[in-house]
Coordinates of C-alpha atoms in Angstrom, one line a residue:
X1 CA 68.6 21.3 131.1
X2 CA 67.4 23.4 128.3
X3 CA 64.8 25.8 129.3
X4 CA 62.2 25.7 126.7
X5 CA 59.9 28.8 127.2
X6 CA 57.9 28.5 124.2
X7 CA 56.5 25.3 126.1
X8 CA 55.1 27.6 128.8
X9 CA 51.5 29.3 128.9
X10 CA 53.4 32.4 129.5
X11 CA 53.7 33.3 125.7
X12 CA 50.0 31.5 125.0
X13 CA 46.9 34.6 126.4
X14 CA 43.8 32.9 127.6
X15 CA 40.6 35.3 127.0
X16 CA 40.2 35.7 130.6
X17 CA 43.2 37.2 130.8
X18 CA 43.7 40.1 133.3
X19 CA 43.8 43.2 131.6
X20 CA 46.1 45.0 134.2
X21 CA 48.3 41.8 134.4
X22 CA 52.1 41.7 133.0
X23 CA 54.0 38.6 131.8
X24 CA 57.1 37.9 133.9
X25 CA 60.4 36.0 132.0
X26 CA 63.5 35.3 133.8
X27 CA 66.0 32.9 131.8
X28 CA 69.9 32.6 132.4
X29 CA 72.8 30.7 130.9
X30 CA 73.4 29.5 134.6
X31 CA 71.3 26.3 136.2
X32 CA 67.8 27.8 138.1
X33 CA 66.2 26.1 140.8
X34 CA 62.4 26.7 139.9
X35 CA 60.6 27.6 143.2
X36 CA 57.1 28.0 141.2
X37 CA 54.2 25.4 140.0
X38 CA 54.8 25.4 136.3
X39 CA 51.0 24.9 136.0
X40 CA 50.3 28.4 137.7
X41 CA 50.3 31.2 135.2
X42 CA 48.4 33.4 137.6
X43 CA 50.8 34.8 140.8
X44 CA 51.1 38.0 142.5
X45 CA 53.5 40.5 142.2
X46 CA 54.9 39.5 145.7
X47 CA 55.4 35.8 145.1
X48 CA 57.1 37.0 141.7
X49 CA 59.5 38.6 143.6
X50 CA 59.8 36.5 146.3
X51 CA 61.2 33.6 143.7
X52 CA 63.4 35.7 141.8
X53 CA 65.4 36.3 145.3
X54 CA 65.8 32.8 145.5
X55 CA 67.0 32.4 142.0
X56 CA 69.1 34.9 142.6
X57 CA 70.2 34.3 146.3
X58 CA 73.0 32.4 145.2
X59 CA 74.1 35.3 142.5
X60 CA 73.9 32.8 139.5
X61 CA 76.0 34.9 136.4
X62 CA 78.3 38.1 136.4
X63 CA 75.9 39.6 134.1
X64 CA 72.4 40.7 134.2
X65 CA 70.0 42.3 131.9
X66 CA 66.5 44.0 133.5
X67 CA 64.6 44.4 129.9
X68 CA 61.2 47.0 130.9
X69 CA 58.5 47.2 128.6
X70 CA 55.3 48.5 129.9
X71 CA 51.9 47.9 129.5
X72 CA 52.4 44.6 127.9
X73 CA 50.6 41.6 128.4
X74 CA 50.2 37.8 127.6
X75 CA 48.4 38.3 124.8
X76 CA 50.7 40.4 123.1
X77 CA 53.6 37.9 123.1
X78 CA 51.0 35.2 121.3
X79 CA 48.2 35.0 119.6
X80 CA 46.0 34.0 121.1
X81 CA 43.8 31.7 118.8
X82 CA 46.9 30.8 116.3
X83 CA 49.5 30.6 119.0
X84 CA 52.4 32.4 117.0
X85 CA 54.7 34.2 118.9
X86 CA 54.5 37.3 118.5
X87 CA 58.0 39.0 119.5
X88 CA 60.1 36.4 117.9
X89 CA 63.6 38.0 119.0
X90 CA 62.3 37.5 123.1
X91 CA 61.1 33.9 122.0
X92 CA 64.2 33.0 120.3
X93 CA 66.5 34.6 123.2
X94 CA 64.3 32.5 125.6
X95 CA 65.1 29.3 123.9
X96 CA 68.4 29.5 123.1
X97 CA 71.1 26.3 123.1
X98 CA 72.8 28.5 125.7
X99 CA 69.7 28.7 128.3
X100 CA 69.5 26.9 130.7
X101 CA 67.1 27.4 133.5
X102 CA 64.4 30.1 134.5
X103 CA 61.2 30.1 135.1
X104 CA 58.4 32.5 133.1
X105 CA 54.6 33.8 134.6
X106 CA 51.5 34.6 132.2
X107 CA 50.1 37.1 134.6
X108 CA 51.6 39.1 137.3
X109 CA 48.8 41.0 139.6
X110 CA 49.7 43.4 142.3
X111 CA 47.7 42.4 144.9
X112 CA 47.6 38.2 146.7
X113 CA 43.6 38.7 145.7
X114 CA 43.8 39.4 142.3
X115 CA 43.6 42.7 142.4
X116 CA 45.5 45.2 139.6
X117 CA 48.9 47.5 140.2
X118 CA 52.0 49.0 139.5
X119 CA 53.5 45.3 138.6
X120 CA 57.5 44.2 138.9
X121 CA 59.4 47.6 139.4
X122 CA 62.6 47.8 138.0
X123 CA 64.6 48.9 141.5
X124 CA 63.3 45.8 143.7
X125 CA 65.1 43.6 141.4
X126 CA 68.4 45.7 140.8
X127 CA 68.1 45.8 144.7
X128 CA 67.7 41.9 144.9
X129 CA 70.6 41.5 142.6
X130 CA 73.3 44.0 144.3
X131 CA 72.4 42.1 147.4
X132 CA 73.0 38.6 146.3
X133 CA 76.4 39.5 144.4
X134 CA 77.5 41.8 147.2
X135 CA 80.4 39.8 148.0
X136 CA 81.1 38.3 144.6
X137 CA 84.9 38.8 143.5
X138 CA 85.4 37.6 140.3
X139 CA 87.4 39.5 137.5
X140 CA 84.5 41.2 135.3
X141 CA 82.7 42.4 138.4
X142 CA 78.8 42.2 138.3
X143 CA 77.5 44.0 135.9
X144 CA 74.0 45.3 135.9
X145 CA 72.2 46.6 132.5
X146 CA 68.8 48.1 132.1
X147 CA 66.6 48.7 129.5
X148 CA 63.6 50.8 129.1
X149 CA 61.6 49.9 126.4
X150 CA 59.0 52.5 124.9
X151 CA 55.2 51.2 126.3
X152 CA 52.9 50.1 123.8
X153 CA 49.8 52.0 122.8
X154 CA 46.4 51.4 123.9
X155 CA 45.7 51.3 119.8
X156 CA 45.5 47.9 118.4
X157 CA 47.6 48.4 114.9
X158 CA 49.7 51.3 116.8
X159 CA 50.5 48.7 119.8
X160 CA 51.7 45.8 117.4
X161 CA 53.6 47.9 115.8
X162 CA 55.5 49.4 118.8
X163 CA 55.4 45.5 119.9
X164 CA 57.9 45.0 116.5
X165 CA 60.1 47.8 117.3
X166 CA 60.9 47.0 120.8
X167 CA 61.1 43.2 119.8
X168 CA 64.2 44.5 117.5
X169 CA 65.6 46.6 120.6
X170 CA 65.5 43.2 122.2
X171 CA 67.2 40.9 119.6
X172 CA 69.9 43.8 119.8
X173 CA 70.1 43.6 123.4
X174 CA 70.2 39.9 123.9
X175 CA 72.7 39.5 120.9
X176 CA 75.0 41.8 123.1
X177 CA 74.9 40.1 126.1
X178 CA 77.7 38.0 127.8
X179 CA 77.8 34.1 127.9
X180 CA 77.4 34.3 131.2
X181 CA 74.4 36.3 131.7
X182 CA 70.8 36.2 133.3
X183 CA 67.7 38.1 131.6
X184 CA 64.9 39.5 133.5
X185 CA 62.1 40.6 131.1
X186 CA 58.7 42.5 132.7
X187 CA 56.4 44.6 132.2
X188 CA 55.7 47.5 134.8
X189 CA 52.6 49.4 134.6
X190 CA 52.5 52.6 132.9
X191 CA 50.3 55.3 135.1
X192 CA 50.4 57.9 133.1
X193 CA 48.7 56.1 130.1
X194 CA 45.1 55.7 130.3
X195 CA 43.5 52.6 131.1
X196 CA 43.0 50.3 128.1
X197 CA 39.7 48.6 128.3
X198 CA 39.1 45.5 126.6
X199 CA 36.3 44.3 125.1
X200 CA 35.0 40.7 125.0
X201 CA 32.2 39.8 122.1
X202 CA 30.9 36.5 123.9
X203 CA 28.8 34.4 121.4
X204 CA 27.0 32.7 124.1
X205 CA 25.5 35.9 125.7
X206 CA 22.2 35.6 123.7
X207 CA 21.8 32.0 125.3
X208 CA 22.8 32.8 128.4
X209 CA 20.4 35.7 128.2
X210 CA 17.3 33.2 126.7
X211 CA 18.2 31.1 129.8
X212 CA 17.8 33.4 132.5
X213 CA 14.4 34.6 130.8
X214 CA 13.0 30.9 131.1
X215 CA 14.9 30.7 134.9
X216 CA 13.0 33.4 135.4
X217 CA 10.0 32.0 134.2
X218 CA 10.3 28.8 136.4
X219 CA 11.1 31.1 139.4
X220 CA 7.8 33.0 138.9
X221 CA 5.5 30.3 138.0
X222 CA 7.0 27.9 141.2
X223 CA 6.2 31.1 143.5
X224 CA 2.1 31.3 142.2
X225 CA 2.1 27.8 143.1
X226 CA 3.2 28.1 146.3
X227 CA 0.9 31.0 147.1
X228 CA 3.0 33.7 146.9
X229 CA 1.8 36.0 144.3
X230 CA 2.2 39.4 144.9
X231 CA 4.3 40.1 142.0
X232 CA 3.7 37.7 139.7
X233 CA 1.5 38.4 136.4
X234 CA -1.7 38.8 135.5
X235 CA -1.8 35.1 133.4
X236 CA 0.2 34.3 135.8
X237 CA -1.7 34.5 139.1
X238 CA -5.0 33.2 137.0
X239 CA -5.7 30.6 134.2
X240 CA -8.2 31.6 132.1
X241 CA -8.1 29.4 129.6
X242 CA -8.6 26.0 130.5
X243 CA -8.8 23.0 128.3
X244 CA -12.8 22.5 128.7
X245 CA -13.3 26.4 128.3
X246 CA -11.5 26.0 124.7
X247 CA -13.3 23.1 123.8
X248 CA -16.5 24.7 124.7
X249 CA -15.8 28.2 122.4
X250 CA -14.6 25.9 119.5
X251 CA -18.0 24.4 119.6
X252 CA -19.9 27.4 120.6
X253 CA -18.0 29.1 117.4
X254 CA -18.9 25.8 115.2
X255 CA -22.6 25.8 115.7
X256 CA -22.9 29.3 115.6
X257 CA -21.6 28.5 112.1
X258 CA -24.0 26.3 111.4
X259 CA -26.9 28.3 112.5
X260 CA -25.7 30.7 110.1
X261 CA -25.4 28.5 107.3
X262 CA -29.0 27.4 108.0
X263 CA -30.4 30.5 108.5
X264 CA -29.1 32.2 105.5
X265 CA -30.6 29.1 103.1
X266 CA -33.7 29.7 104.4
X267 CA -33.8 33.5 103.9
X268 CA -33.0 32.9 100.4
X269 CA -35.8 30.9 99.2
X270 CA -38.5 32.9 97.4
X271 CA -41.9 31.3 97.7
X272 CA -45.1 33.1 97.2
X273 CA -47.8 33.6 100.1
X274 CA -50.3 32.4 97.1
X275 CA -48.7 29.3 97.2
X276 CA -50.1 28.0 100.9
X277 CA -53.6 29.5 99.8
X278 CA -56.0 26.5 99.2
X279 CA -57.9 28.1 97.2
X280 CA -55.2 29.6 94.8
X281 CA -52.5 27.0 95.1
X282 CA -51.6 24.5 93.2
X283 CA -54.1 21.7 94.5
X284 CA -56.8 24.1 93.9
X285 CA -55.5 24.7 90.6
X286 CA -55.4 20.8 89.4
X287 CA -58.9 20.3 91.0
X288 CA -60.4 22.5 88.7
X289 CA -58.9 21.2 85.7

C-alpha cells in the first residue's frame, strides 16, 4: 500500500506547536507494520524509538539512509495557514510510486511528559539498524548512509532559506538511493545554537483580558455580600448612591432652580417707594383731579 505522507499532520504545524519539538519521517520501499496511532502527532522521543526497532526488527531493505537536519520543526515542512509543503524534494521522496509503508510524527519531545531535549540521535538508530541486519547475508551487504544536514537559523528569511538548500541536498540524496532502501529523516537538537523563542500574537488576549477584569468584578462584589470585605473597595464595601438619594438631589437641584428663577424676577422689578405712599400714589393722585 502506497504510503501517502502528505496525508499526515506531520507536514501540517499546529500553533501550539512545541518549540523544542522535531518532526520524525521514516518511509521505505519495503511493507512497514505501523506500531503508532496515526491520530497522535505528539510522542516522545522514547516511543519514537521504540517503533522504529520494530520496523526495523525484521531488517526490512539492504539499504538505509539516516537524513539529520537540526533544529527543524513541523512548521517548517508546511505552512501552516496555506498548508504548502514547504521542502518539496522530502514531500515528493515521501510519496513516491515506490514507497510503500512508514509511518511519520509531527513532534518528537524528549521526555514521556512533554518536556524538551536532545531529540532522535543519529547513533541509536545506526545501532538499531546494525542489530537487526546483523545476520543478513545477501549479495550487496547492508549498507548504511548518513547525512548531516546544515541546521537552520534562528532567523526567519535566513532559516527558509537554509530550509531550500538542504531540501536540494535531499532531492540529491533520495534520487541516489537504491530501490531497495529505507529513509529515516529527523531532526536532532542543535545545543550549541541558542534557543529560538517564538512568539505568538493571540487576537483574543484583549477579551480574555476584559473577561478576567469583569471575573474579577463578580469575585469582589460576591465577597462584600457575603461579609467579607476586607479588601474590597471603597464603592464597593458602601452604596452611596441609592435610587431615592438620586431622586431626591434631582429635585433638590430642580427647585433650587426654580427658586432662582423666581428670585431673580423679583429683583429685577423697579418700582418706586412713592408708589405704596397713599398720599403720593396714584389713588391720591386721581382723587385730586
Amino acid at each position: 500500500m502506497r504510503f501517502e505522507i502528505a496525508t499526515a499532520s506531520l507536514l501540517a504545524s499546529t500553533a501550539a506547536a512545541w518549540s523544542d519539538s522535531s518532526p520524525f519521517v521514516l518511509f521505505s520501499t519495503s511493507e512497514l507494520p505501523y506500531t503508532l496511532p496515526k491520530t497522535t502527532q505528539l510522542r516522545s522521543k522514547s516511543q519514537v524509538l521504540e517503533a522504529t526497532r520494530d520496523v526495523l526488527a525484521s531488517c526490512p531493505t539492504d539499504h538505509y539512509v539516516l537524513i539529520s537536519q537540526p533544529d527543524v520543526h513541523a512548521s517548517d515542512l508546511r505552512h501552516p495557514t496555506t498548508g504548502k509543503c514547504l521542502s518539496p524534494e522530502l514531500c515528493r521522496g515521501a510519496t513516491g510510486a515506490s514507497v510503500r509503508g512508514g509511518f511519520n510524527i509531527a513532534e518528537v519531545v524528549s521526555g514521556s511528559g512533554g518536556s524538551g531535549g536532545e531529540g532522535v540521535d543519529r547513533s541509536e538508530l545506526d545501532a538499531y539498524i546494525r542489530e537487526a541486519c546483523a545476520g543478513r547475508k545477501n549479495e550487496g551487504g547492508l549498507v548504511v548512509d548518513h547525512y548531516d544536514l546544515t541546521a537552520l537559523p534562528a532567523d526567519r528569511d535566513a532559516r527558509s532559506a537554509q530550509l531550500a538548500q538542504n531540501d536540494q541536498k535531499i532531492g540529491s540524496i533520495l534520487s541516489d538511493a537504491t530501490k531497495d532502501s529505507t529513509v529515516i529523516y529527523f531532526s536532532p537538537r542543535n545545543l550549541n545554537e541558542e534557543k529560538q523563542t517564538y512568539e505568538y500574537d493571540d487576537p483574543s488576549a484583549s477579551l480574555q483580558m476584559e473577561l478576567r477584569r469583569r471575573t474579577g468584578d463578580v469575585v469582589i462584589g460576591s465577597r462584600a455580600a457575603a461579609g467579607d470585605s476586607s479588601s474590597a473597595p471603597l464603592f464597593v464595601k458602601y452604596q452611596f448612591f441609592t435610587p431615592g438619594i438620586f431622586m431626591g438631589l434631582i429635585s433638590t437641584l430642580i427647585m433650587l432652580a426654580i427658586l432662582y428663577v423666581g428670585l431673580s424676577a423679583v429683583s429685577s422689578l423697579q418700582v418706586s417707594y412713592g408708589a405704596f405712599d397713599k398720599e403720593m400714589g396714584p389713588a391720591a393722585q386721581k382723587k385730586n383731579n
